[in-house]
Amino acid sequence: MNILVINSGSSSLKYQLYNMTDESVLAKGLVERIGMDSSILNHKPTGKQEVTEVSEILEHNTAIRKVLACLTDKEHGVIASTDEINAVGHRVVHGGEFFKTSALVDADAKAKIRQLFDLAPLHNPAAMMGITASENNMPGVPQVVVFDTAFHQTMPEKAYMYAIPRVLYNKYKVRRYGAHGTSHDFVSKAAAEYLDRPLQDLKIITCHIGNGASVTAVDGGISVDTSMGMTPLEGLMMGTRSGDLDPAVVPYVMNKEELSVGEVNSMLNKHSGLLAISGVSSDMRDIIDGAEKGEPNSTLAFEMYEYRLRKYIGSYAAAMNGVDVIVFTAGVGENASLLREKVLNNLTFLGIQLDAEANKVRSGDPRRISTADSKVQVLVVPTNEELVIARDTYSIVQGING
């Protein structure tokens, strides 16, 4: 079975085509600047030359059509026709309380995703555009939706409720939902497999640290708490997001600076975090480079980032009454050895012993960076959210086909 995995943004569309016989990637690519006359399609067929095309792509329907043309092209394609695509899996950020697992796309699923537009105004409408465009270009091909929030639907009420009037939950479902669920699910399972231990016996703290970042407490394979909230703004300090702050800051700053709701929302999501403190960049590589050169703002940004990440790890060890494994993943988590070193060397009270040399090694495979006798095992596990989407899509479509 060949499965096309799509991650649709408002002006972009990422894709990967999987052969599920061996879970190999036949091709992957990215369409950028959708809605402009200078859109860019970058197509990477496995074992063939990469192709870049600049053209006018005004909406997602055309973007999907261009992607399918690349996949079936005689020279740089990887399949003979679109008939060889057996199913399409879509990443959808917000599943609310409707979706505890991935689901087949039907009228009911689409209606529920639209109901959640208010909870994810930047993401769910874009995902719907990808779903609609896929249905238009591949009629009759099963579509499956995989949700960032689904893995966290196992959180208990004490973890997901906010201490605000309950009517706001009853009327508008204001609560913690979390994000990056496909990644936290994947790396927690991969960690148990790497250690050759039953997942149900492990207390794992997974740290998905990229430009957006979140930490999850996984107890026996179940998400019991996570740092992101109703939206991805809550929790850790991130590339451009503020993370946790006193809610009273918002009306105070709005009043002092005469900001609109939209302006303060943009400030907290796009102009805060590492970018705001360093004044230089939202990229951890630039922050570390600046800190190593002695730049005080970059040093402060790094220290704040490390401190907040360490606090969340400690709080989740307390929440689960222990921790067996800590996992680092995503762009920063997999590559920023200095950040891992600083975090772990400040968590020695948990019995963590860092293997400094192992921590410096770069690899695309899961690896241990703690010593053999460390009380808590620490791993770096490359995430693969697209593969999770492909696997869920395969499972659901196989179920339909009997």
mmCIF file of C-alpha atoms in Angstrom, residues 116-273:
data_model
loop_
_atom_site.group_PDB
_atom_site.id
_atom_site.type_symbol
_atom_site.label_atom_id
_atom_site.label_comp_id
_atom_site.label_asym_id
_atom_site.label_seq_id
_atom_site.Cartn_x
_atom_site.Cartn_y
_atom_site.Cartn_z
ATOM 1 C CA LEU A 116 -12.746 23.353 16.048
ATOM 2 C CA PHE A 117 -11.635 26.233 13.812
ATOM 3 C CA ASP A 118 -11.928 28.653 16.749
ATOM 4 C CA LEU A 119 -9.533 26.566 18.866
ATOM 5 C CA ALA A 120 -6.904 26.383 16.105
ATOM 6 C CA PRO A 121 -7.609 29.275 13.714
ATOM 7 C CA LEU A 122 -4.181 29.108 12.077
ATOM 8 C CA HIS A 123 -4.058 25.341 11.616
ATOM 9 C CA ASN A 124 -7.401 23.561 11.263
ATOM 10 C CA PRO A 125 -8.716 25.696 8.375
ATOM 11 C CA ALA A 126 -5.459 25.031 6.513
ATOM 12 C CA ALA A 127 -5.788 21.294 7.162
ATOM 13 C CA MET A 128 -9.322 21.388 5.759
ATOM 14 C CA MET A 129 -8.007 23.029 2.603
ATOM 15 C CA GLY A 130 -5.583 20.128 2.218
ATOM 16 C CA ILE A 131 -8.333 17.559 2.785
ATOM 17 C CA THR A 132 -10.687 19.214 0.283
ATOM 18 C CA ALA A 133 -7.935 19.551 -2.336
ATOM 19 C CA SER A 134 -7.007 15.878 -1.922
ATOM 20 C CA GLU A 135 -10.622 14.789 -2.307
ATOM 21 C CA ASN A 136 -10.953 16.920 -5.441
ATOM 22 C CA ASN A 137 -7.815 15.511 -7.056
ATOM 23 C CA MET A 138 -8.112 11.916 -5.811
ATOM 24 C CA PRO A 139 -11.826 11.153 -5.653
ATOM 25 C CA GLY A 140 -12.637 7.857 -3.994
ATOM 26 C CA VAL A 141 -9.236 7.499 -2.317
ATOM 27 C CA PRO A 142 -9.654 7.015 1.467
ATOM 28 C CA GLN A 143 -8.531 9.991 3.558
ATOM 29 C CA VAL A 144 -7.504 9.742 7.218
ATOM 30 C CA VAL A 145 -6.953 12.520 9.764
ATOM 31 C CA VAL A 146 -4.310 12.230 12.504
ATOM 32 C CA PHE A 147 -4.469 14.768 15.343
ATOM 33 C CA ASP A 148 -1.691 16.429 17.349
ATOM 34 C CA THR A 149 -4.003 16.530 20.366
ATOM 35 C CA ALA A 150 -5.310 12.942 20.315
ATOM 36 C CA PHE A 151 -2.470 11.357 22.316
ATOM 37 C CA HIS A 152 -3.158 13.770 25.184
ATOM 38 C CA GLN A 153 -6.860 12.908 25.456
ATOM 39 C CA THR A 154 -5.877 10.405 28.156
ATOM 40 C CA MET A 155 -4.962 13.215 30.571
ATOM 41 C CA PRO A 156 -7.025 13.176 33.765
ATOM 42 C CA GLU A 157 -9.367 16.053 34.537
ATOM 43 C CA LYS A 158 -7.050 17.338 37.273
ATOM 44 C CA ALA A 159 -4.358 17.864 34.629
ATOM 45 C CA TYR A 160 -6.380 19.367 31.797
ATOM 46 C CA MET A 161 -8.819 21.663 33.613
ATOM 47 C CA TYR A 162 -8.032 25.322 34.314
ATOM 48 C CA ALA A 163 -9.021 26.907 37.624
ATOM 49 C CA ILE A 164 -11.476 29.324 36.013
ATOM 50 C CA PRO A 165 -15.301 29.344 36.049
ATOM 51 C CA ARG A 166 -16.439 25.925 34.815
ATOM 52 C CA VAL A 167 -19.043 27.528 32.577
ATOM 53 C CA LEU A 168 -16.181 28.427 30.213
ATOM 54 C CA TYR A 169 -15.370 24.748 29.836
ATOM 55 C CA ASN A 170 -19.022 23.756 29.525
ATOM 56 C CA LYS A 171 -19.752 26.370 26.855
ATOM 57 C CA TYR A 172 -16.474 26.742 24.976
ATOM 58 C CA LYS A 173 -14.325 23.719 25.999
ATOM 59 C CA VAL A 174 -11.618 25.913 27.475
ATOM 60 C CA ARG A 175 -9.076 23.393 28.819
ATOM 61 C CA ARG A 176 -5.586 22.025 28.178
ATOM 62 C CA TYR A 177 -5.289 19.976 24.976
ATOM 63 C CA GLY A 178 -1.550 19.885 24.310
ATOM 64 C CA ALA A 179 0.162 19.379 20.963
ATOM 65 C CA HIS A 180 2.977 17.389 19.305
ATOM 66 C CA GLY A 181 1.065 14.270 20.361
ATOM 67 C CA THR A 182 2.177 12.176 17.388
ATOM 68 C CA SER A 183 5.812 12.936 18.256
ATOM 69 C CA HIS A 184 5.470 12.245 21.998
ATOM 70 C CA ASP A 185 3.673 8.989 21.210
ATOM 71 C CA PHE A 186 6.303 7.893 18.674
ATOM 72 C CA VAL A 187 9.401 8.636 20.758
ATOM 73 C CA SER A 188 8.014 7.146 23.975
ATOM 74 C CA LYS A 189 7.342 3.866 22.167
ATOM 75 C CA ALA A 190 10.720 4.025 20.415
ATOM 76 C CA ALA A 191 12.446 4.590 23.768
ATOM 77 C CA ALA A 192 10.839 1.505 25.303
ATOM 78 C CA GLU A 193 11.807 -0.513 22.238
ATOM 79 C CA TYR A 194 15.399 0.766 22.362
ATOM 80 C CA LEU A 195 15.705 -0.162 26.048
ATOM 81 C CA ASP A 196 13.945 -3.494 25.426
ATOM 82 C CA ARG A 197 11.543 -2.815 28.285
ATOM 83 C CA PRO A 198 7.720 -2.969 28.348
ATOM 84 C CA LEU A 199 6.244 0.476 27.711
ATOM 85 C CA GLN A 200 3.578 -0.105 30.359
ATOM 86 C CA ASP A 201 6.296 -0.433 33.021
ATOM 87 C CA LEU A 202 8.005 2.885 32.274
ATOM 88 C CA LYS A 203 7.601 6.457 33.450
ATOM 89 C CA ILE A 204 8.921 8.577 30.580
ATOM 90 C CA ILE A 205 9.343 12.318 30.156
ATOM 91 C CA THR A 206 9.463 13.219 26.472
ATOM 92 C CA CYS A 207 10.916 16.590 25.433
ATOM 93 C CA HIS A 208 9.917 17.680 21.916
ATOM 94 C CA ILE A 209 12.180 20.702 21.550
ATOM 95 C CA GLY A 210 12.045 22.566 18.263
ATOM 96 C CA ASN A 211 11.003 26.099 17.329
ATOM 97 C CA GLY A 212 7.808 25.070 19.086
ATOM 98 C CA ALA A 213 8.474 22.989 22.175
ATOM 99 C CA SER A 214 6.577 20.834 24.645
ATOM 100 C CA VAL A 215 7.210 18.303 27.401
ATOM 101 C CA THR A 216 4.940 15.346 28.185
ATOM 102 C CA ALA A 217 4.665 12.995 31.138
ATOM 103 C CA VAL A 218 4.045 9.501 29.742
ATOM 104 C CA ASP A 219 3.124 6.947 32.402
ATOM 105 C CA GLY A 220 2.818 3.392 31.108
ATOM 106 C CA GLY A 221 2.445 4.621 27.539
ATOM 107 C CA ILE A 222 -0.321 7.074 28.500
ATOM 108 C CA SER A 223 -0.045 10.873 28.383
ATOM 109 C CA VAL A 224 -0.906 12.111 31.873
ATOM 110 C CA ASP A 225 0.209 15.731 31.504
ATOM 111 C CA THR A 226 1.721 18.007 28.874
ATOM 112 C CA SER A 227 3.089 21.539 28.839
ATOM 113 C CA MET A 228 1.153 23.118 25.965
ATOM 114 C CA GLY A 229 -2.352 24.232 26.818
ATOM 115 C CA MET A 230 -5.546 25.112 24.990
ATOM 116 C CA THR A 231 -3.176 26.480 22.345
ATOM 117 C CA PRO A 232 0.552 25.917 21.681
ATOM 118 C CA LEU A 233 1.364 29.190 23.484
ATOM 119 C CA GLU A 234 1.399 27.765 27.014
ATOM 120 C CA GLY A 235 4.350 25.988 28.557
ATOM 121 C CA LEU A 236 8.017 26.241 27.651
ATOM 122 C CA MET A 237 9.798 29.309 26.357
ATOM 123 C CA MET A 238 10.074 28.726 22.590
ATOM 124 C CA GLY A 239 11.584 30.261 19.481
ATOM 125 C CA THR A 240 9.046 33.082 19.151
ATOM 126 C CA ARG A 241 6.399 32.103 21.765
ATOM 127 C CA SER A 242 6.482 33.400 25.318
ATOM 128 C CA GLY A 243 5.369 30.221 27.053
ATOM 129 C CA ASP A 244 4.027 30.585 30.594
ATOM 130 C CA LEU A 245 3.402 34.087 31.902
ATOM 131 C CA ASP A 246 1.128 35.844 34.370
ATOM 132 C CA PRO A 247 -2.243 36.300 32.585
ATOM 133 C CA ALA A 248 -2.455 39.795 34.082
ATOM 134 C CA VAL A 249 0.429 40.819 31.806
ATOM 135 C CA VAL A 250 -1.950 40.766 28.830
ATOM 136 C CA PRO A 251 -4.504 43.410 29.923
ATOM 137 C CA TYR A 252 -1.738 45.462 31.550
ATOM 138 C CA VAL A 253 0.334 45.687 28.355
ATOM 139 C CA MET A 254 -2.756 46.153 26.190
ATOM 140 C CA ASN A 255 -3.740 49.164 28.293
ATOM 141 C CA LYS A 256 -0.258 50.695 28.466
ATOM 142 C CA GLU A 257 0.555 50.230 24.763
ATOM 143 C CA GLU A 258 -3.026 50.537 23.448
ATOM 144 C CA LEU A 259 -2.743 47.165 21.735
ATOM 145 C CA SER A 260 -5.605 45.270 20.145
ATOM 146 C CA VAL A 261 -6.321 41.611 20.925
ATOM 147 C CA GLY A 262 -4.762 40.674 17.593
ATOM 148 C CA GLU A 263 -1.641 42.699 18.265
ATOM 149 C CA VAL A 264 -1.004 41.227 21.708
ATOM 150 C CA ASN A 265 -1.685 37.734 20.349
ATOM 151 C CA SER A 266 0.902 38.344 17.632
ATOM 152 C CA MET A 267 3.370 39.666 20.208
ATOM 153 C CA LEU A 268 3.126 36.566 22.382
ATOM 154 C CA ASN A 269 3.186 34.073 19.504
ATOM 155 C CA LYS A 270 5.549 35.646 16.969
ATOM 156 C CA HIS A 271 7.705 38.217 18.738
ATOM 157 C CA SER A 272 8.519 36.666 22.111
ATOM 158 C CA GLY A 273 10.610 33.728 23.337
#
